[in-house]
CSV table of C-alpha atoms in Angstrom, one decimal:
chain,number,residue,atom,x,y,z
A,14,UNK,CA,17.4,-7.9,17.0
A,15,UNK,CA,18.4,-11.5,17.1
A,16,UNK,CA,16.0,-13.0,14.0
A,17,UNK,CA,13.5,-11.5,11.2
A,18,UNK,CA,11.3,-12.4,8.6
A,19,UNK,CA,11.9,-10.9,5.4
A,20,UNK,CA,8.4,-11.1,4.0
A,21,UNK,CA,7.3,-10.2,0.3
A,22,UNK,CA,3.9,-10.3,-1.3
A,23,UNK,CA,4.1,-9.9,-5.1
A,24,UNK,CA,1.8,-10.1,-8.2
A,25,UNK,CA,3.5,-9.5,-11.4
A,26,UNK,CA,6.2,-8.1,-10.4
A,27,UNK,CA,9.9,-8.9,-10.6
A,28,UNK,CA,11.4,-8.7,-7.3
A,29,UNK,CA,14.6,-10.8,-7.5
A,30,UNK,CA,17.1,-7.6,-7.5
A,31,UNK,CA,15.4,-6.3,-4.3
A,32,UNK,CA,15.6,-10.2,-2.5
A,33,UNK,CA,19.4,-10.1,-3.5
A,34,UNK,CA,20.1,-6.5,-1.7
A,35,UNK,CA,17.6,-7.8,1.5
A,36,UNK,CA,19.7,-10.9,1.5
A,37,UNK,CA,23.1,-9.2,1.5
A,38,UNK,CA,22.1,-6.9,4.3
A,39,UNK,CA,20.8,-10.0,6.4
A,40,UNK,CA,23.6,-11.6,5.8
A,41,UNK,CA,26.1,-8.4,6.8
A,42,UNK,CA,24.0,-8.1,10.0
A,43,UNK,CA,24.9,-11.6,11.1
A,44,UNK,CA,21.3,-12.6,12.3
A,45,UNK,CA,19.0,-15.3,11.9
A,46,UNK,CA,17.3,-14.0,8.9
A,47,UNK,CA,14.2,-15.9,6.1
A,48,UNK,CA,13.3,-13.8,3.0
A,49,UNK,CA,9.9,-15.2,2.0
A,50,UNK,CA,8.2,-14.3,-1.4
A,51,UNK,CA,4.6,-14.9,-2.0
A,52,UNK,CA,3.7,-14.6,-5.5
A,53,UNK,CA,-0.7,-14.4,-5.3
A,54,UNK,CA,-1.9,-15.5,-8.1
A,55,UNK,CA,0.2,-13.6,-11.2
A,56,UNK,CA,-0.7,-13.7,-14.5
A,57,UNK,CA,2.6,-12.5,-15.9
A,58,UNK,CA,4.7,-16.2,-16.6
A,59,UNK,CA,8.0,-13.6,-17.1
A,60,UNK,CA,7.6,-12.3,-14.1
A,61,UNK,CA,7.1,-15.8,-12.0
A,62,UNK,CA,9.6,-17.2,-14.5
A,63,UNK,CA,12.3,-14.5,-13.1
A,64,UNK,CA,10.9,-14.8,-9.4
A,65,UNK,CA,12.2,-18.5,-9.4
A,66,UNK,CA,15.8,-17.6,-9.1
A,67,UNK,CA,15.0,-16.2,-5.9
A,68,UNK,CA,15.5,-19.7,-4.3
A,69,UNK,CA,19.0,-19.8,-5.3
A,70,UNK,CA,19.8,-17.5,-2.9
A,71,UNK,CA,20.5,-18.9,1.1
A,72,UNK,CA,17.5,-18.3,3.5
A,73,UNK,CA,15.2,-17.2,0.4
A,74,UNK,CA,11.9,-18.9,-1.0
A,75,UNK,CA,9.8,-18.2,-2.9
A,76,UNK,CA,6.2,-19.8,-2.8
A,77,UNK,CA,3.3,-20.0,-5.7
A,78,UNK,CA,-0.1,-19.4,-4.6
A,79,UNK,CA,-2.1,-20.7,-7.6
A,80,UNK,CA,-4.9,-18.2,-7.0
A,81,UNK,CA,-5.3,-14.5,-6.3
A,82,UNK,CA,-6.2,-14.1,-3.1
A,83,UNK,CA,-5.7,-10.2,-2.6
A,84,UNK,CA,-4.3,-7.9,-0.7
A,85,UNK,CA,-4.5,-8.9,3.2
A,86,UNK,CA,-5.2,-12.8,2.5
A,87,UNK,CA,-1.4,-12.9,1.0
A,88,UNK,CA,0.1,-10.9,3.8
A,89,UNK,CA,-1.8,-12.9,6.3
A,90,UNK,CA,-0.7,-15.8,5.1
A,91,UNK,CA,3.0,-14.5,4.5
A,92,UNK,CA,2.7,-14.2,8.6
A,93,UNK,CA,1.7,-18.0,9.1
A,94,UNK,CA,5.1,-19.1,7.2
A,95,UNK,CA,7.3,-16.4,9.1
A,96,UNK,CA,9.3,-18.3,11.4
A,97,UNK,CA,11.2,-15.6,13.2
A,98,UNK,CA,10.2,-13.0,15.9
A,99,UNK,CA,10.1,-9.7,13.8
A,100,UNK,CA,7.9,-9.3,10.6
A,101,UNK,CA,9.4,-6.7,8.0
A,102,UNK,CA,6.7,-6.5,5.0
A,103,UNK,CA,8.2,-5.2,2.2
A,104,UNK,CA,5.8,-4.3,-1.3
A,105,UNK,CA,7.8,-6.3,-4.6
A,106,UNK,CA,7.8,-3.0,-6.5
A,107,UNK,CA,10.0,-1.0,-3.9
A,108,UNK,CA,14.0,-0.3,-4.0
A,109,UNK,CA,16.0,-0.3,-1.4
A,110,UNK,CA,17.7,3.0,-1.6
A,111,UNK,CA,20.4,2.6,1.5
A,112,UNK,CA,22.7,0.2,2.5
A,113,UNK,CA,21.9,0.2,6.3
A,114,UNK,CA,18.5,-0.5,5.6
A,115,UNK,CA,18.0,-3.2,7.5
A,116,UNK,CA,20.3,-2.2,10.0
A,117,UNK,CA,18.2,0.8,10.5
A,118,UNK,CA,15.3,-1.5,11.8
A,119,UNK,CA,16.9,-3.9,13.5
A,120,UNK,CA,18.2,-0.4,15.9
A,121,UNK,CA,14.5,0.4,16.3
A,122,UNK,CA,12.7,-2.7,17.8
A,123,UNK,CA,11.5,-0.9,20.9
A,124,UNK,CA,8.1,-0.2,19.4
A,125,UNK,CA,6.2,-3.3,18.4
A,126,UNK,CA,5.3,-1.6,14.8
A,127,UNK,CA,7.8,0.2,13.0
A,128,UNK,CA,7.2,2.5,9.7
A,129,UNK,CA,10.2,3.6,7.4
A,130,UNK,CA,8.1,5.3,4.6
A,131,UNK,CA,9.1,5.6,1.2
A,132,UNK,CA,10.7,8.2,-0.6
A,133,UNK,CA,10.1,9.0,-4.5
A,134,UNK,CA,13.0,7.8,-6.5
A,135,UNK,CA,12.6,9.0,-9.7
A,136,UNK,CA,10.1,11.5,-11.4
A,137,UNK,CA,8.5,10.5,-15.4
A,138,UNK,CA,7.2,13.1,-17.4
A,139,UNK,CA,3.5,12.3,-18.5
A,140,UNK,CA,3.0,9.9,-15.9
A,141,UNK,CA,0.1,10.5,-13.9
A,142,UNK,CA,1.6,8.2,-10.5
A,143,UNK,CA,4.7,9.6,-10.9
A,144,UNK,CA,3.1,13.0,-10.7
A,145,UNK,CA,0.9,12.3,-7.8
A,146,UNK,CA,3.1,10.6,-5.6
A,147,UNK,CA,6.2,13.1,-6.2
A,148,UNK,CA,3.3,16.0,-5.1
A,149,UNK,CA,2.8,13.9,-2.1
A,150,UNK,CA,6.3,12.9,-0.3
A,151,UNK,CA,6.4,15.6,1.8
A,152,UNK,CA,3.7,14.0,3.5
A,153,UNK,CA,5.7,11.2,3.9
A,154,UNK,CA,8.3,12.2,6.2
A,155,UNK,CA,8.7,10.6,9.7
A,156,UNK,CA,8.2,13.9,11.1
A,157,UNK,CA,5.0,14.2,9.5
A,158,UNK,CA,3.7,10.3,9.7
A,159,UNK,CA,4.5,10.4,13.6
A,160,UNK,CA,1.4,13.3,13.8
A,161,UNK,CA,-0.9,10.8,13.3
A,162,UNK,CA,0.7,7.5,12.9
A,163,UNK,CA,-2.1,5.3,12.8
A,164,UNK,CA,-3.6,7.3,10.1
A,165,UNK,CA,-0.6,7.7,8.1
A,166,UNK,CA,0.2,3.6,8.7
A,167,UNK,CA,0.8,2.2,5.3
A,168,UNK,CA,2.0,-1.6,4.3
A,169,UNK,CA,4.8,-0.7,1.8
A,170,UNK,CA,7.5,-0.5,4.6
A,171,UNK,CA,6.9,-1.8,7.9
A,172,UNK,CA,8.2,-4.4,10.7
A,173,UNK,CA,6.1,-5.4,12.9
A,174,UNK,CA,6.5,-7.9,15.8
A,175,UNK,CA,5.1,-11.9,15.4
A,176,UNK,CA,2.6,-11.5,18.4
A,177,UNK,CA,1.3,-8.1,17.3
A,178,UNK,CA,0.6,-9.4,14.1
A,179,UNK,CA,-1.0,-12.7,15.4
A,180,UNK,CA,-3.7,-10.9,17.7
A,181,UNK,CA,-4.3,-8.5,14.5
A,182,UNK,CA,-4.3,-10.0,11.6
A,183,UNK,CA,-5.7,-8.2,7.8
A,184,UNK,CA,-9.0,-8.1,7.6
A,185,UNK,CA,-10.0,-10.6,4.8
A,186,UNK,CA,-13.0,-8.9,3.3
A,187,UNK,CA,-10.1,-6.4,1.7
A,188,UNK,CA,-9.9,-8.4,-1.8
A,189,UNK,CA,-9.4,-5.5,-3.9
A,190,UNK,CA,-6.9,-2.9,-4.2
A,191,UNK,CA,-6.7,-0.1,-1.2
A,192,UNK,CA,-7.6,0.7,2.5
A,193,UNK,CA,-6.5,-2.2,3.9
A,194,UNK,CA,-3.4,-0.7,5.7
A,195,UNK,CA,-6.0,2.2,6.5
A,196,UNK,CA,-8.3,-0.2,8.6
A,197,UNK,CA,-5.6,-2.1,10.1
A,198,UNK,CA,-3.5,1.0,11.6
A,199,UNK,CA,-7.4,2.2,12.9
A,200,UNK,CA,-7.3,-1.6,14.9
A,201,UNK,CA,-4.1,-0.8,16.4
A,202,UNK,CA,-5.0,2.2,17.8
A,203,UNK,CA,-8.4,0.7,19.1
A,204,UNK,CA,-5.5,-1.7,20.8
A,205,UNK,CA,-3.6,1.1,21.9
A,206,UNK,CA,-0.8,-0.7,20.0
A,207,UNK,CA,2.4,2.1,19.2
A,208,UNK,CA,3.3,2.8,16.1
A,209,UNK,CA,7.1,4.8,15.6
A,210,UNK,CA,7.3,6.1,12.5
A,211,UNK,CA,11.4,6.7,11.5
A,212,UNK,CA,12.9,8.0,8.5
A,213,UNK,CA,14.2,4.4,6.4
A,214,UNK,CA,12.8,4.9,3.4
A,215,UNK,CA,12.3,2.4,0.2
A,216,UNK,CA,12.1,4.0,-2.8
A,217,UNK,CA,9.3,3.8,-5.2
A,218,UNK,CA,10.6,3.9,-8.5
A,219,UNK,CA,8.0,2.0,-10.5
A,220,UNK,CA,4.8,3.0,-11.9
A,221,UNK,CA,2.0,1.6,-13.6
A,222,UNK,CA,0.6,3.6,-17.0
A,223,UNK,CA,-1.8,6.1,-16.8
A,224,UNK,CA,-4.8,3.9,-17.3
A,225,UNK,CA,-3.3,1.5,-15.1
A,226,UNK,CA,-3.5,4.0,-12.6
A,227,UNK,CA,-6.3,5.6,-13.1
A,228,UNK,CA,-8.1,1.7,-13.3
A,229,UNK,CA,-6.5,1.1,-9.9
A,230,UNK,CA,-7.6,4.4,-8.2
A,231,UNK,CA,-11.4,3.5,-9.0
A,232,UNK,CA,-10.7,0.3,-7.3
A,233,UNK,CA,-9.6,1.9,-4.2
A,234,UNK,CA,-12.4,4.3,-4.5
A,235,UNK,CA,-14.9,1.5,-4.5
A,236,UNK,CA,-13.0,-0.2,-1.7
A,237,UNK,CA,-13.4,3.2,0.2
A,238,UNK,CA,-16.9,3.4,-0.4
A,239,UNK,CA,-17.8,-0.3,0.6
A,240,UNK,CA,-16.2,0.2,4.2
A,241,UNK,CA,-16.7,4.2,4.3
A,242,UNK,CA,-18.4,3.8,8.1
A,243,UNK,CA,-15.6,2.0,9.6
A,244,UNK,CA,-12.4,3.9,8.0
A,245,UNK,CA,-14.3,7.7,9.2
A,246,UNK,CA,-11.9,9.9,11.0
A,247,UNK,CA,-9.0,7.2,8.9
A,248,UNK,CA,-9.4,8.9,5.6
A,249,UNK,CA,-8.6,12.2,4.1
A,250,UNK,CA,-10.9,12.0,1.1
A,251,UNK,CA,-14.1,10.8,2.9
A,252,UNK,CA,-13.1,14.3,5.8
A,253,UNK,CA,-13.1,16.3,1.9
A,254,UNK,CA,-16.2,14.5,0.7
A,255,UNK,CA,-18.4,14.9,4.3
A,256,UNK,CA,-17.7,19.3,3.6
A,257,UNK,CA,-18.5,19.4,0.1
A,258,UNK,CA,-21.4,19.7,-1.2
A,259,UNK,CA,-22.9,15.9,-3.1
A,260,UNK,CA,-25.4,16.6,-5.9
A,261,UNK,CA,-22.9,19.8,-7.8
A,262,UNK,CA,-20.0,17.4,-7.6
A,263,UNK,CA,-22.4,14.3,-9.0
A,264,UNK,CA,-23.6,16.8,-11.6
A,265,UNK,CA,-20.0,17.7,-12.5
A,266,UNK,CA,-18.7,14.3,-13.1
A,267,UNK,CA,-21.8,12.6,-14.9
A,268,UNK,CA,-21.1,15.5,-17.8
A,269,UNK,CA,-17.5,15.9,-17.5
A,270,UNK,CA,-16.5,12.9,-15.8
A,271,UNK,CA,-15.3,11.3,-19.2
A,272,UNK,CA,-13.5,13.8,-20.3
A,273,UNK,CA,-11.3,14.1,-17.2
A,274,UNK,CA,-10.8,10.1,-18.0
A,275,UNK,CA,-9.8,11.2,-21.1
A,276,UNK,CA,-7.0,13.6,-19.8
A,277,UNK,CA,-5.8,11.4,-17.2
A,278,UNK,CA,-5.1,8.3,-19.4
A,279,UNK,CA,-3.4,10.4,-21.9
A,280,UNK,CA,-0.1,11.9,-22.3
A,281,UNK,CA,-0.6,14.9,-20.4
A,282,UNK,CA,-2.5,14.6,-17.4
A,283,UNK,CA,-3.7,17.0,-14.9
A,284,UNK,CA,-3.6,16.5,-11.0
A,285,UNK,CA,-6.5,19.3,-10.9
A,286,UNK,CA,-8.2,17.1,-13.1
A,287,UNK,CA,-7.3,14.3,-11.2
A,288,UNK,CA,-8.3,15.3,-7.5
A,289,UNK,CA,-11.8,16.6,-9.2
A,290,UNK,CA,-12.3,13.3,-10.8
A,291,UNK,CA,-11.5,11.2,-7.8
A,292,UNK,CA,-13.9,13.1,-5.7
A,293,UNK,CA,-16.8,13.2,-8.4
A,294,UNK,CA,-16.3,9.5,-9.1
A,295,UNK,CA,-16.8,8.6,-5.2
A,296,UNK,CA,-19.9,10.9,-4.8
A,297,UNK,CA,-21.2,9.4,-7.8
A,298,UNK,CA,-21.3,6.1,-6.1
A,299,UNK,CA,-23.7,6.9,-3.4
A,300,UNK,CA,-26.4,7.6,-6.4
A,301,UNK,CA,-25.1,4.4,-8.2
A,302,UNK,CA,-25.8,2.5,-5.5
A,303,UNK,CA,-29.0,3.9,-4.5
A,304,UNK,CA,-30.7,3.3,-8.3
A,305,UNK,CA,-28.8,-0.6,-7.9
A,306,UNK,CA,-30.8,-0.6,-4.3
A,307,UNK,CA,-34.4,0.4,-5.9
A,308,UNK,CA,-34.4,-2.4,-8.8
């Protein structure tokens, strides 16, 4: 690897420590390197504030979209300012965990995308992400990512060549929170584009509260449901939600759909509660939206 483009979407997050351990890296690699931060739209003036230092460092900028323009808008438009031939996309909440990080990538350019994962960094009691992701990194080993590497493609971690990313670009309608990674490793694999899954790992080591979380997860549910015909075979819950049976589970959560709420935005939640709450709130959308259809 000769150049890359360090490339960081960020909204209201602080991401200056994790610039300054890219930038030593790039700089210890001795390639042509760009670490480019795209703040979208944050509300948080601390956070921006902090994000400003980031220009002190050498080959680091970072630019201040004055509106939020979600998820694959920002990332797309991260890729028009890249300036080198490899793309690493890098989310502002991760840690870099090892100090051959980058060297780790720049060792595995023969596939035009590359995934490193993410590894869970540190476990709090009570919190309901914490929880859920900590239950789920098994799943996120290489080994397991490279059985089905498109469906397992997520935007945390990646690098990605320039021309790859030019013919496929994030599809814009993804404004809100989820699935966008989802749909885009599904276009790659329409492309017969490779994907190589490896074991270099950021670590996630920061987590929203539990009604953060739990506001976020109906967000993705939503996003889920608006595009549920084209991400079929792509997603785990919707293979769940085709088996079960609708009206029971719509039953279930119109009467004890607030309750769960209740549990999961408290101090102790449940991830039984949590799986049956997630599926019950995504059923119940098909009758939402059928009563919104009749008016």
């Amino acid at each position: 690897m000769k150049d890359l483009s360090i490339l960081i979407p960020t909204y209201n997050d602080v991401c200056y420590s994790l610039v300054s351990q890219l930038q030593q890296q790039a700089f210890a690699l001795g390639i042509e390197y760009e670490i480019i931060v795209a703040d979208d739209g944050s509300t948080n003036a601390a956070s921006i504030a902090a994000n400003r230092a980031i220009n002190q460092f050498p080959h680091c900028k970072m630019i201040e979209c004055g509106t939020n323009s979600g998820r694959a808008a920002i990332r797309n438009f991260l890729a028009a300012q890249a300036h080198y031939e490899w793309l690493l996309f890098i989310d502002s909440d991760m840690v870099v965990c090892r100090t051959d990080y980058l060297q780790q990538y720049a060792a595995n350019e023969d596939a035009p995308v590359v995934d490193g994962g993410v590894v869970i960094g540190k476990r709090i009691a009570g919190n309901l992400r914490s929880m859920y992701e900590a239950t789920a990194e098994q799943e996120h080993t290489a080994e397991k990512r490279n059985l089905s590497p498109y469906r397992d493609f997520h935007t945390a971690n990646f690098m990605i060549h320039r021309d790859v990313m030019q013919a496929h670009p994030f599809d814009l309608r993804f404004r809100h929170y989820g699935y966008e990674d989802v749909l885009f490793g599904k276009r790659l694999q329409q492309d017969q584009i490779p994907i190589c899954h490896i074991d270099n790992p950021l670590s996630f080591e920061v987590f929203e509260t539990n009604a953060d979380f739990v506001s976020k997860t109906e967000e993705g549910l939503n996003t889920l449901w608006q595009f549920r015909n084209e991400l079929k075979g792509y997603s785990r819950l919707l293979e769940k939600a085709d088996k079960l049976p609708s009206y029971p589970i719509r039953f279930w959560h119109r009467i004890f759909g607030r309750w769960e709420r209740r549990n999961l935005t408290g101090s102790h939640p449940s991830l039984l509660v949590f799986n049956l709450y997630r599926m019950g709130y995504f059923m119940s959308l098909s009758a939402t939206a059928t009563v919104q259809s009749r008016k």
